[in-house]
Amino acid sequence: MLRALFGAALLGCAAAAPAWGGGPLSIVATSTDLKSLVEAVGGDRVRVEALAPPLHDPHAVEVKPGQIAALRGATLLVKVGLDHEPWLAGLLQTVGDPRFLPGGPNVLDCSKGIDLLQAETARVRPESGEHVHGFGNTHYWLDPENARPITAAILEALARLAPGERSNFASRRGDFLKRLDEGIARWTRALGPFRGTQVVVFHESWPYFARRFGLQIVAAVEPAPGVPPSPAYLSSLTKQMKEANVRLLIAEPYSSAALVSRVASLSGARAVTLVPSVGGAPEARDYIALFDLDVERLTQALRAR
Ligand SMILES: [Zn+2]
């Protein structure tokens, strides 16, 4: 209890002076999805910058000087956590602000409190010391139900920085959750007829989405997250896809187009590009619209099989 109080007081001291003079809180999120969720709770009380562009592999990001400046002036860093952002350590070293170090007072790690999938995945890049999904699958924002714990954590973090705004943030979150519930009902209805459909994914971005909506992911084109397939692996994969009559391949906008069309033509499956992050297509303007777009693309592809 004492420790909790002390921690809260520390956070208050560290953040209150530069952060809250009535203007918006400056926040840096590592992804556009977290940016959208912070904005859903914070509204006009926050100004959020996302570090990773939405049409880029989120595990391999090149940070620009302007973003370093943004982080220096930020009062809160919101991240996916685990090993989703292996590029963040170098950025934090450059910025050199202890507030943003792991466990620091002005960091919100949204993976805390998430029920992780694939937590048993073996480490796959021992040579670099960096690998992806080594502590569990990091693409948890793609289960819309996970927006509940994520926005709950965002609400607490924002309310600590601006205690007088707590009810405001809570009310905005309530409005967001209402839209989210309507969305989940809509998406579940649309994908209902396709429950149990077998799909192959390019990268393991979709296990949370698949679990929520009843799709069955039977294999990934990458034999391990971030590892490109060998010709032997591809030939065995596409043979198995044909044998099991897997008709759909889910790719990302940044997947290798040559590999996607190769797998599609060898297996006879139809490839569909889903958007894994807000802003990855013009229609995916916020977190709810992202799912509307992906569910629309998916149902179209599934109907056309
Ligand atoms: Zn990944």
PDB file of N, CA, C and O and ligand atoms in Angstrom, residues 57-59 84 132-133 137-139 203-205 225, ligand 1:
ATOM      1  N   ASP A  57       6.479  -2.973 -41.041  1.00  0.00           N
ATOM      2  CA  ASP A  57       6.636  -4.047 -40.063  1.00  0.00           C
ATOM      3  C   ASP A  57       6.849  -3.426 -38.673  1.00  0.00           C
ATOM      4  O   ASP A  57       7.835  -2.713 -38.468  1.00  0.00           O
ATOM      5  N   PRO A  58       5.920  -3.660 -37.732  1.00  0.00           N
ATOM      6  CA  PRO A  58       6.010  -2.963 -36.442  1.00  0.00           C
ATOM      7  C   PRO A  58       7.202  -3.397 -35.603  1.00  0.00           C
ATOM      8  O   PRO A  58       7.549  -2.740 -34.624  1.00  0.00           O
ATOM      9  N   HIS A  59       7.826  -4.532 -35.983  1.00  0.00           N
ATOM     10  CA  HIS A  59       8.964  -5.010 -35.196  1.00  0.00           C
ATOM     11  C   HIS A  59      10.279  -4.379 -35.667  1.00  0.00           C
ATOM     12  O   HIS A  59      11.318  -4.591 -35.061  1.00  0.00           O
ATOM     13  N   HIS A  84       7.706  -6.548 -28.762  1.00  0.00           N
ATOM     14  CA  HIS A  84       7.085  -6.035 -29.983  1.00  0.00           C
ATOM     15  C   HIS A  84       7.920  -4.922 -30.616  1.00  0.00           C
ATOM     16  O   HIS A  84       7.949  -4.779 -31.834  1.00  0.00           O
ATOM     17  N   VAL A 132      11.142 -11.799 -32.218  1.00  0.00           N
ATOM     18  CA  VAL A 132       9.785 -11.299 -32.014  1.00  0.00           C
ATOM     19  C   VAL A 132       8.888 -12.410 -31.489  1.00  0.00           C
ATOM     20  O   VAL A 132       9.093 -13.569 -31.805  1.00  0.00           O
ATOM     21  N   HIS A 133       7.944 -12.021 -30.662  1.00  0.00           N
ATOM     22  CA  HIS A 133       6.980 -12.942 -30.036  1.00  0.00           C
ATOM     23  C   HIS A 133       7.681 -13.898 -29.073  1.00  0.00           C
ATOM     24  O   HIS A 133       7.173 -14.974 -28.818  1.00  0.00           O
ATOM     25  N   ASN A 137       2.609 -13.877 -28.087  1.00  0.00           N
ATOM     26  CA  ASN A 137       2.270 -13.109 -29.288  1.00  0.00           C
ATOM     27  C   ASN A 137       1.906 -11.669 -28.905  1.00  0.00           C
ATOM     28  O   ASN A 137       1.093 -11.446 -28.005  1.00  0.00           O
ATOM     29  N   THR A 138       2.520 -10.724 -29.606  1.00  0.00           N
ATOM     30  CA  THR A 138       2.390  -9.309 -29.212  1.00  0.00           C
ATOM     31  C   THR A 138       1.268  -8.566 -29.939  1.00  0.00           C
ATOM     32  O   THR A 138       1.042  -7.392 -29.668  1.00  0.00           O
ATOM     33  N   HIS A 139       0.546  -9.232 -30.831  1.00  0.00           N
ATOM     34  CA  HIS A 139      -0.455  -8.532 -31.653  1.00  0.00           C
ATOM     35  C   HIS A 139      -1.841  -8.549 -30.989  1.00  0.00           C
ATOM     36  O   HIS A 139      -2.860  -8.708 -31.636  1.00  0.00           O
ATOM     37  N   HIS A 203       2.361 -13.610 -41.472  1.00  0.00           N
ATOM     38  CA  HIS A 203       3.028 -13.414 -40.177  1.00  0.00           C
ATOM     39  C   HIS A 203       1.980 -13.739 -39.105  1.00  0.00           C
ATOM     40  O   HIS A 203       0.781 -13.603 -39.348  1.00  0.00           O
ATOM     41  N   GLU A 204       2.428 -14.135 -37.921  1.00  0.00           N
ATOM     42  CA  GLU A 204       1.484 -14.502 -36.856  1.00  0.00           C
ATOM     43  C   GLU A 204       0.879 -13.267 -36.194  1.00  0.00           C
ATOM     44  O   GLU A 204       1.019 -13.057 -34.994  1.00  0.00           O
ATOM     45  N   SER A 205       0.207 -12.430 -37.011  1.00  0.00           N
ATOM     46  CA  SER A 205      -0.406 -11.216 -36.457  1.00  0.00           C
ATOM     47  C   SER A 205      -1.835 -11.451 -35.983  1.00  0.00           C
ATOM     48  O   SER A 205      -2.389 -10.597 -35.301  1.00  0.00           O
ATOM     49  N   PRO A 225       8.167 -16.323 -36.261  1.00  0.00           N
ATOM     50  CA  PRO A 225       7.918 -14.900 -36.487  1.00  0.00           C
ATOM     51  C   PRO A 225       9.168 -14.152 -36.948  1.00  0.00           C
ATOM     52  O   PRO A 225      10.228 -14.229 -36.327  1.00  0.00           O
TER      53      PRO A 225
HETATM   54 ZN    ZN B   1       4.668  -9.937 -34.930  1.00  0.00          ZN
END
